[in-house]
Coordinates of N, CA and C in Angstrom, one line a residue:
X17 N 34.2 21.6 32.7 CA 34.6 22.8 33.4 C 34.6 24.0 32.4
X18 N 33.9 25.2 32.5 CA 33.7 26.0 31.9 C 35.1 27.3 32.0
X19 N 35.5 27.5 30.8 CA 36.7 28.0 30.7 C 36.8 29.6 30.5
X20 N 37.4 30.6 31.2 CA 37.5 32.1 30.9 C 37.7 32.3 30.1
X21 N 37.3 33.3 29.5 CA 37.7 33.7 28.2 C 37.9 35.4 28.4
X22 N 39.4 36.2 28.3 CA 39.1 37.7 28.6 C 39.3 38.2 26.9
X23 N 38.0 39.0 26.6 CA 37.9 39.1 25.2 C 38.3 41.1 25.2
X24 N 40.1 41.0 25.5 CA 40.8 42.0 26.0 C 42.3 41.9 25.5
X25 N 42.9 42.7 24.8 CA 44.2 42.4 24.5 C 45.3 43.2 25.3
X26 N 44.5 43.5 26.7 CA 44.9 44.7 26.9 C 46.2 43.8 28.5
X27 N 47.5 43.8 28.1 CA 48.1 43.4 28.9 C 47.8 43.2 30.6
X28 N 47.0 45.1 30.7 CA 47.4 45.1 32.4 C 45.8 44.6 32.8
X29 N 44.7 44.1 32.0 CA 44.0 43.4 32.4 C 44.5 41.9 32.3
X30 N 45.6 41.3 31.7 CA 45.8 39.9 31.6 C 46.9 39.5 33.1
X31 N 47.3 40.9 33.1 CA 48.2 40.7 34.5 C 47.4 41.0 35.9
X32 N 45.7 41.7 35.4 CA 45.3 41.8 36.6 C 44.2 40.0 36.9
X33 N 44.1 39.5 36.2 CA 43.7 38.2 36.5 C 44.5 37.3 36.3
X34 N 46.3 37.1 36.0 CA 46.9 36.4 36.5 C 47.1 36.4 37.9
X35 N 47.0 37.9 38.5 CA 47.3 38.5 39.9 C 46.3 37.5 40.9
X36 N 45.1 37.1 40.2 CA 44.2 37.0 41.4 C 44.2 35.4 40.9
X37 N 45.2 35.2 40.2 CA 45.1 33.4 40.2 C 43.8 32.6 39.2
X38 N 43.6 33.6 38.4 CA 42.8 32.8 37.5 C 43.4 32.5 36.3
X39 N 43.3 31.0 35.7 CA 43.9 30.6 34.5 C 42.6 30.8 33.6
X40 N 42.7 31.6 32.4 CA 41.8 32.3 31.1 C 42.8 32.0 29.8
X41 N 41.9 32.0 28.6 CA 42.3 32.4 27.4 C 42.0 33.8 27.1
X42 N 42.8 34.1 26.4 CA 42.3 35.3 25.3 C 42.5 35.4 24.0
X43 N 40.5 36.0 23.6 CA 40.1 36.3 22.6 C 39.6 37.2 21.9
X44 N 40.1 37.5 21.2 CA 39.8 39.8 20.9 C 39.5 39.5 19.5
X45 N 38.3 40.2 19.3 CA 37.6 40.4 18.0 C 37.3 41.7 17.7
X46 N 37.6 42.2 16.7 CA 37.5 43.9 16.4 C 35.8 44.0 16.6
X47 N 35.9 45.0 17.3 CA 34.6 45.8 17.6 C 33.8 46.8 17.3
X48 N 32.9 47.7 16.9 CA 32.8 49.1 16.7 C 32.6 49.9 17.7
X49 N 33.3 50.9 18.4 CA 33.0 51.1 19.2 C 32.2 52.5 19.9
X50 N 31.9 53.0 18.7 CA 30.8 53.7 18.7 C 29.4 54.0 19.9
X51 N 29.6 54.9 20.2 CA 28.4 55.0 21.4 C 27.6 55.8 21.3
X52 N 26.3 55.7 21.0 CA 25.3 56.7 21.1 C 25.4 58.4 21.6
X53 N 25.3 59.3 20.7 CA 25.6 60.5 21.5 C 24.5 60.8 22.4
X54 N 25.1 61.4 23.4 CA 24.2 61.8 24.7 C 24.1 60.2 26.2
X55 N 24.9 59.5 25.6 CA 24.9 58.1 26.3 C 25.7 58.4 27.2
X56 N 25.1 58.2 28.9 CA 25.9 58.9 29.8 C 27.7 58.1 30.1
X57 N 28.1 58.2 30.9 CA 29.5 57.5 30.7 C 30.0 56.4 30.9
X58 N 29.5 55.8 32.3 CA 29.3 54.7 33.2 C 28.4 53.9 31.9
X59 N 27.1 54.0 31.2 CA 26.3 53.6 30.6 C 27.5 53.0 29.1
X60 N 28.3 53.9 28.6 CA 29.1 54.0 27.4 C 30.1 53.0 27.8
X61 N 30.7 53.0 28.8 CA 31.7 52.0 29.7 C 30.9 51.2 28.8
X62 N 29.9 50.4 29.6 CA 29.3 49.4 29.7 C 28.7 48.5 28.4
X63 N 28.5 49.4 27.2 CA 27.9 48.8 26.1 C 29.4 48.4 25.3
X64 N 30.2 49.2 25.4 CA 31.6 48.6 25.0 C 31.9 47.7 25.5
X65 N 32.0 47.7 26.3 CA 32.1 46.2 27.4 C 31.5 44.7 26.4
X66 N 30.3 45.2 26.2 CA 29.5 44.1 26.4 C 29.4 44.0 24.9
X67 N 29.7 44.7 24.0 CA 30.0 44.5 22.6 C 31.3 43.7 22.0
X68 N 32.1 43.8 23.3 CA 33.5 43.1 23.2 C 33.3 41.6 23.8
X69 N 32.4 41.9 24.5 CA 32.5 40.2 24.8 C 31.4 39.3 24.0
X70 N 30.2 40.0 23.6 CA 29.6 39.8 22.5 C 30.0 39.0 21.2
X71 N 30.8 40.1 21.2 CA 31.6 38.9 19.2 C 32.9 37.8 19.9
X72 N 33.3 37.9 21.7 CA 33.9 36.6 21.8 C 33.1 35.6 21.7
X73 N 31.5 35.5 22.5 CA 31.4 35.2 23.2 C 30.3 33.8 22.0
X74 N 30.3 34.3 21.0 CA 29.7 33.5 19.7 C 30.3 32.3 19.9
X75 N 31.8 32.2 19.8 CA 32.9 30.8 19.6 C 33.0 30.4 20.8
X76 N 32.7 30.9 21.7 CA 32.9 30.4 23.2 C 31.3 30.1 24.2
X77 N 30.3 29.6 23.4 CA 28.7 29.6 23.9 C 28.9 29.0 25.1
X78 N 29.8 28.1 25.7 CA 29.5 27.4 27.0 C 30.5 27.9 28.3
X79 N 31.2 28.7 27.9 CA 32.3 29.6 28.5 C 32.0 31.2 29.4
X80 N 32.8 31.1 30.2 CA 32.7 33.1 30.9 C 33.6 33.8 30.0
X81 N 32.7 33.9 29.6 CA 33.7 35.7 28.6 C 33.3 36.8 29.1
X82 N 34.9 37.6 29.6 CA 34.8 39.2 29.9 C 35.3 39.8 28.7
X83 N 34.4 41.1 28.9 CA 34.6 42.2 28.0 C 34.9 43.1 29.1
X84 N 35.9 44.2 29.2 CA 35.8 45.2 29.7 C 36.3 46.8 28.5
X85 N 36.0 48.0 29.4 CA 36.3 49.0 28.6 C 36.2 50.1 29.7
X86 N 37.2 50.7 30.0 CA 37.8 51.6 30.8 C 38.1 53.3 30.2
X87 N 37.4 54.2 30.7 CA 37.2 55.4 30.1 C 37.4 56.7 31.1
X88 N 38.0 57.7 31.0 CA 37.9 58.7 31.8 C 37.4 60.0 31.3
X89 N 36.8 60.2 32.8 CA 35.6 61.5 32.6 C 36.8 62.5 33.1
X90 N 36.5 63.9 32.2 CA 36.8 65.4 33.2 C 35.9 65.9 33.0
X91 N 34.9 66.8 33.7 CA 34.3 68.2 33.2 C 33.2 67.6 32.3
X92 N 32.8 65.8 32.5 CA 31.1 65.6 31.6 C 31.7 64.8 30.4
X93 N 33.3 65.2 30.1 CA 33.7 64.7 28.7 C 34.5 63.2 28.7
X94 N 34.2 62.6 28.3 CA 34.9 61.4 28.1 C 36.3 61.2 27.2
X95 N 37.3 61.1 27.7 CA 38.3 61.1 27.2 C 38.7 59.4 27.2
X96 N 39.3 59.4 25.5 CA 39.5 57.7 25.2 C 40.9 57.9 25.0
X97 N 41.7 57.2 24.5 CA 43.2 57.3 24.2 C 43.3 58.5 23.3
X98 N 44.5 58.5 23.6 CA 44.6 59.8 22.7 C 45.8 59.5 21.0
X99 N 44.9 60.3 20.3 CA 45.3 59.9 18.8 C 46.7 60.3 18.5
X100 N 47.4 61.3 19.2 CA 48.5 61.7 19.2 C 49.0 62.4 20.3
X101 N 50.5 62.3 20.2 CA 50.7 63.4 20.9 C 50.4 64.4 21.7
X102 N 49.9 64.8 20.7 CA 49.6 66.7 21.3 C 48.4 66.7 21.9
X103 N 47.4 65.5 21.0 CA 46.4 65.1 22.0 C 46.6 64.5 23.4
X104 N 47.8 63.9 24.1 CA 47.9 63.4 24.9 C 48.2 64.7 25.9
X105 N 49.0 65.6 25.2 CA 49.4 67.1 25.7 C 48.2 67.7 26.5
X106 N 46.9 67.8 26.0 CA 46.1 68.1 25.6 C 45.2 67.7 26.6
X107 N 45.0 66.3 26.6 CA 44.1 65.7 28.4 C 44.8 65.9 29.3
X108 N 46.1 65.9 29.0 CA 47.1 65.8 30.7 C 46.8 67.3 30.8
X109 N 46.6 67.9 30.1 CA 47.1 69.6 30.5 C 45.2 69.6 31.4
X110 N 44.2 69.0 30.6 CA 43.1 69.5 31.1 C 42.8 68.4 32.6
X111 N 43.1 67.4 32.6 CA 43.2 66.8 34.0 C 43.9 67.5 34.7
X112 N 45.2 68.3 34.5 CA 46.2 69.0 35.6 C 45.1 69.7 36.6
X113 N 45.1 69.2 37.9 CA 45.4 69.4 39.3 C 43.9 69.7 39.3
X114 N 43.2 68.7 38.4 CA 41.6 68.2 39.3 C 41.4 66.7 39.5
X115 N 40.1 67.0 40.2 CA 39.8 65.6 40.3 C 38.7 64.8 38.9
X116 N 38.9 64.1 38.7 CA 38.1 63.1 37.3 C 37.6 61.7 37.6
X117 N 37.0 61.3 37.0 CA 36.3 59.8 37.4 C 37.5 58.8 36.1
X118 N 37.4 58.0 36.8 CA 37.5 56.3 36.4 C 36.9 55.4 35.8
X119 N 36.3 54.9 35.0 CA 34.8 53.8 34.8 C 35.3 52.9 34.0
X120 N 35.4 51.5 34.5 CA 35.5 50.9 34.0 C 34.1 50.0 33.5
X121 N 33.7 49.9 32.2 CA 32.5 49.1 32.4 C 32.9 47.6 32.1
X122 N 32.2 46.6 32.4 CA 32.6 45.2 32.4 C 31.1 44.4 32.2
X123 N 31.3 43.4 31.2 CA 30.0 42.6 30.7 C 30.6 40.8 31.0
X124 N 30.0 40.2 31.2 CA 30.5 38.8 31.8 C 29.5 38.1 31.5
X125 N 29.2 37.2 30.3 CA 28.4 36.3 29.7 C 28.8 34.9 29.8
X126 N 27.9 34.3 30.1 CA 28.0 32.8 30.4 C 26.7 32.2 29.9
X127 N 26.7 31.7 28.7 CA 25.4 31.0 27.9 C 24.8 32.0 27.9
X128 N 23.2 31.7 28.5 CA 22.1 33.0 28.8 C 22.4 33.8 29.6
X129 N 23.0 33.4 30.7 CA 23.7 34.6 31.8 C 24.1 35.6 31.2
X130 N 24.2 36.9 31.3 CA 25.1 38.3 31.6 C 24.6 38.9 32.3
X131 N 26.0 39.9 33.1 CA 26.3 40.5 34.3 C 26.9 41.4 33.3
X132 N 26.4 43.0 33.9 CA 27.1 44.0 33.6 C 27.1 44.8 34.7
X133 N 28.5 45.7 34.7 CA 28.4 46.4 35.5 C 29.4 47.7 35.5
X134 N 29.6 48.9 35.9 CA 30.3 49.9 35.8 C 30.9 50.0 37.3
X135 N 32.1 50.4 37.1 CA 32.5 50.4 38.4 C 33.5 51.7 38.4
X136 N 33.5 52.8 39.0 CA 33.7 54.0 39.0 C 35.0 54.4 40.1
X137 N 35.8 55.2 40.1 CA 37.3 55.3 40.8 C 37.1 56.7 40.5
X138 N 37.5 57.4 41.6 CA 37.9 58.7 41.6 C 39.4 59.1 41.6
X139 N 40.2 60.1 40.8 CA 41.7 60.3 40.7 C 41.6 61.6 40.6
X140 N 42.4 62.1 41.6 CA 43.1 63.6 41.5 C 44.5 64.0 41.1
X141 N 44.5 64.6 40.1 CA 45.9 65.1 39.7 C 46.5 65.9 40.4
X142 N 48.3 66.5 40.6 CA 48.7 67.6 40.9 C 48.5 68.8 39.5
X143 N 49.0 69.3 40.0 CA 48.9 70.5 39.0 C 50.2 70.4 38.4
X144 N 50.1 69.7 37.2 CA 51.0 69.9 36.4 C 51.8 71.0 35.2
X145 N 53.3 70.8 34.8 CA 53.6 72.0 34.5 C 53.8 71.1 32.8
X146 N 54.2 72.3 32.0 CA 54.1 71.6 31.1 C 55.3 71.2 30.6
X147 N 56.0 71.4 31.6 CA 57.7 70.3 31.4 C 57.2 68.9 31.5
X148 N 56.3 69.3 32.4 CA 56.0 67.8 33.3 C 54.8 67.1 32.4
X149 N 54.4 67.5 31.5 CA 53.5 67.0 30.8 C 54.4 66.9 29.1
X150 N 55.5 67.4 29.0 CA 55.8 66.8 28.0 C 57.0 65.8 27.6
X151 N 57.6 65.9 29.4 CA 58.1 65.0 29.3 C 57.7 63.2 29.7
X152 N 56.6 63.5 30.5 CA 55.9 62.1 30.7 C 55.1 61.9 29.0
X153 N 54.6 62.5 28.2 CA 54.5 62.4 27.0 C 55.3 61.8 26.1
X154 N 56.7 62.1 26.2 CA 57.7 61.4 25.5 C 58.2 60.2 25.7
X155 N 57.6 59.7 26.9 CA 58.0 58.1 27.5 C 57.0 57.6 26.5
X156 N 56.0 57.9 25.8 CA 55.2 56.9 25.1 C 54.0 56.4 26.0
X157 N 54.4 56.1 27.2 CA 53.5 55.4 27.6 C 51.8 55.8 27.7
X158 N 51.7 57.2 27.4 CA 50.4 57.8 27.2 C 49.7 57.2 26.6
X159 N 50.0 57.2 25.3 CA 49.5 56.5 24.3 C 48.9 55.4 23.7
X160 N 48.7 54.7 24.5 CA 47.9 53.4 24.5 C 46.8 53.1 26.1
X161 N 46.6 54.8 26.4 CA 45.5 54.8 27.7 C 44.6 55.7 27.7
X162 N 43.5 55.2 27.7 CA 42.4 56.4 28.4 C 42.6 57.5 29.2
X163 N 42.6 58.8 28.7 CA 43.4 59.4 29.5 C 44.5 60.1 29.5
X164 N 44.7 59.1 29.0 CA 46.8 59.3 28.4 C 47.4 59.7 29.7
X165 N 47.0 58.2 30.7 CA 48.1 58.1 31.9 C 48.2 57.0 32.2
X166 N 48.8 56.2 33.1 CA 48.9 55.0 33.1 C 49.3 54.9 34.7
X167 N 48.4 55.3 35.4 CA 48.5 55.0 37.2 C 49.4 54.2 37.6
X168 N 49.6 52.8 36.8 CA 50.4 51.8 36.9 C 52.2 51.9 37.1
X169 N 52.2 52.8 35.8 CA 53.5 53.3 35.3 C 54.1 54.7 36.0
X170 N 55.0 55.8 35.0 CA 55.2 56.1 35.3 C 54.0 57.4 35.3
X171 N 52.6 57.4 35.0 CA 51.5 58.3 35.4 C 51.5 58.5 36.9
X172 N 52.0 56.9 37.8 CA 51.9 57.5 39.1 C 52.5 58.7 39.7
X173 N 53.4 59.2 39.1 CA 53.8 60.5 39.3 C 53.0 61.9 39.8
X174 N 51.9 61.3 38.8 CA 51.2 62.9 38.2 C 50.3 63.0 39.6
X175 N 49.7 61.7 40.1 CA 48.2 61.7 41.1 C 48.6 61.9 42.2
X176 N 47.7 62.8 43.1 CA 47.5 63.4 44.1 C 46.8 62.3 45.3
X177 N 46.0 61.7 44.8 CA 45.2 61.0 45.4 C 44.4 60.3 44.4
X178 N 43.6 59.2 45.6 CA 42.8 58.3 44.4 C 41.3 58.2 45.7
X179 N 40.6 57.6 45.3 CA 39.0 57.3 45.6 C 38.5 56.2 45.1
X180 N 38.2 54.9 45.9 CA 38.0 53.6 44.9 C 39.1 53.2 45.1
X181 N 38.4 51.6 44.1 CA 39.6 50.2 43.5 C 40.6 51.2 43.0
X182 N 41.8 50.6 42.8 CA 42.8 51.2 42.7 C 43.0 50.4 40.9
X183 N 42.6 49.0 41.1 CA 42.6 48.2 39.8 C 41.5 48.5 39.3
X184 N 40.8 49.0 39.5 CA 39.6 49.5 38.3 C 40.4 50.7 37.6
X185 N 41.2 51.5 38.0 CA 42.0 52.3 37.2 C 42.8 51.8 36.8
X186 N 43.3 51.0 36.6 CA 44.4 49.8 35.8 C 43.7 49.8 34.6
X187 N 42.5 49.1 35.0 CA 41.4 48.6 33.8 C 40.7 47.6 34.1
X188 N 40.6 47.1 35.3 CA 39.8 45.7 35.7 C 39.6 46.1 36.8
X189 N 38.0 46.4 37.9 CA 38.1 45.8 39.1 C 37.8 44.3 39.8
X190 N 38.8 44.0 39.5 CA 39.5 42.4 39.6 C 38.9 42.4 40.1
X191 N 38.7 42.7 41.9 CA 38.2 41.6 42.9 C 36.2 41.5 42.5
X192 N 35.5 42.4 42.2 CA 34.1 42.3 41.7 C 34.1 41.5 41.0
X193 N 35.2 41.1 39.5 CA 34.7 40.4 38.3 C 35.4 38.9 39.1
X194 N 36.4 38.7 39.7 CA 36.4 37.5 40.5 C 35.5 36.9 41.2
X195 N 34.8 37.8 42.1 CA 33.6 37.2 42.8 C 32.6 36.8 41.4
X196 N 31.8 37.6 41.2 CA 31.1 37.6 39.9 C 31.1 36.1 38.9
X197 N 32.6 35.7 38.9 CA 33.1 34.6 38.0 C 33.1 33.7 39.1
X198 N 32.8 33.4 40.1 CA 33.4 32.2 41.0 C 31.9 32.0 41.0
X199 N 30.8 32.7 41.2 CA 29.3 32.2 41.0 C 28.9 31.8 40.0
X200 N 29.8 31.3 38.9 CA 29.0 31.0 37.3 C 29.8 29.6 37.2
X201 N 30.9 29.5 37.6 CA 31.5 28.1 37.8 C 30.7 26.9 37.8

């Protein structure tokens, strides 16, 4: 029996495939994650992705290892976690009260098999004030998201609306990488 492997330390993807009843390990190997400049975004998703499951996927040759990597566009720019504070200041203020893309990319290697794929979520903000952006700031929770929001948490505050998987903005669109995984079994 060929065993999961999610090559992701990233809680709300371990809670999004406990959600859907799959038993996995996890294996996280430092990465580089460097992307070609001019590499469109869905494309940039996707090579992280697949670089992550890449250095799992050595120790695990007979196994499904996911890699995923979740990234938000405004205005063409890709925004990754933010390095600080004021940088978090900083995307929430330029997301305030538009709409941005989603992308999560995801690579799924099984021996010679890989599956890659980008899967895209549209989110609209309200127009935020900057009470309202520094005090969701000071919860912390920014800080360890693309974005510097966390849909999950208390980011749901901020959104207006969404377009798309709702868990591809978590950071996994569970139900695709489930199907996906039940044909390599």
């Amino acid at each position: 029996m060929k065993k999961i492997i999610l090559a992701s330390s990233s809680p709300r993807r371990r809670e999004l495939l406990q959600t859907a009843g799959l038993e996995f390990e996890i294996d996280v190997k430092e990465v580089d994650e460097s992307i070609p400049e001019g590499t469109l975004p869905a494309e940039a998703a996707k090579i992280t992705a697949a670089k992550k499951a890449a250095a799992v996927a050595g120790t695990h040759k007979n196994d499904i290892v996911i890699g995923a990597d979740t990234i938000v566009v405004a205005g063409g720019k890709i925004l990754g976690k933010p390095k600080d504070e004021a940088d978090a200041e900083a995307m929430l203020k330029m997301l305030s009260g538009i709409e941005h893309e989603v992308i999560t990319g995801v690579c799924i290697l099984c021996g010679e098999n890989s599956q890659s794929f980008a899967q895209i979520s549209k989110v609209k903000f309200y127009d935020l004030t900057d009470d309202e952006i520094k005090s969701y700031v000071a919860t912390r929770e920014p800080m360890d998201k693309a974005g510097a929001y966390g849909i999950q948490g208390r980011g749901c505050t901020l959104v207006e609306r969404i377009e798309g998987d709702y868990f591809n903005i978590v950071g996994l669109p569970v139900a695709e990488v489930y199907r996906r995984i039940n044909k390599l079994k």
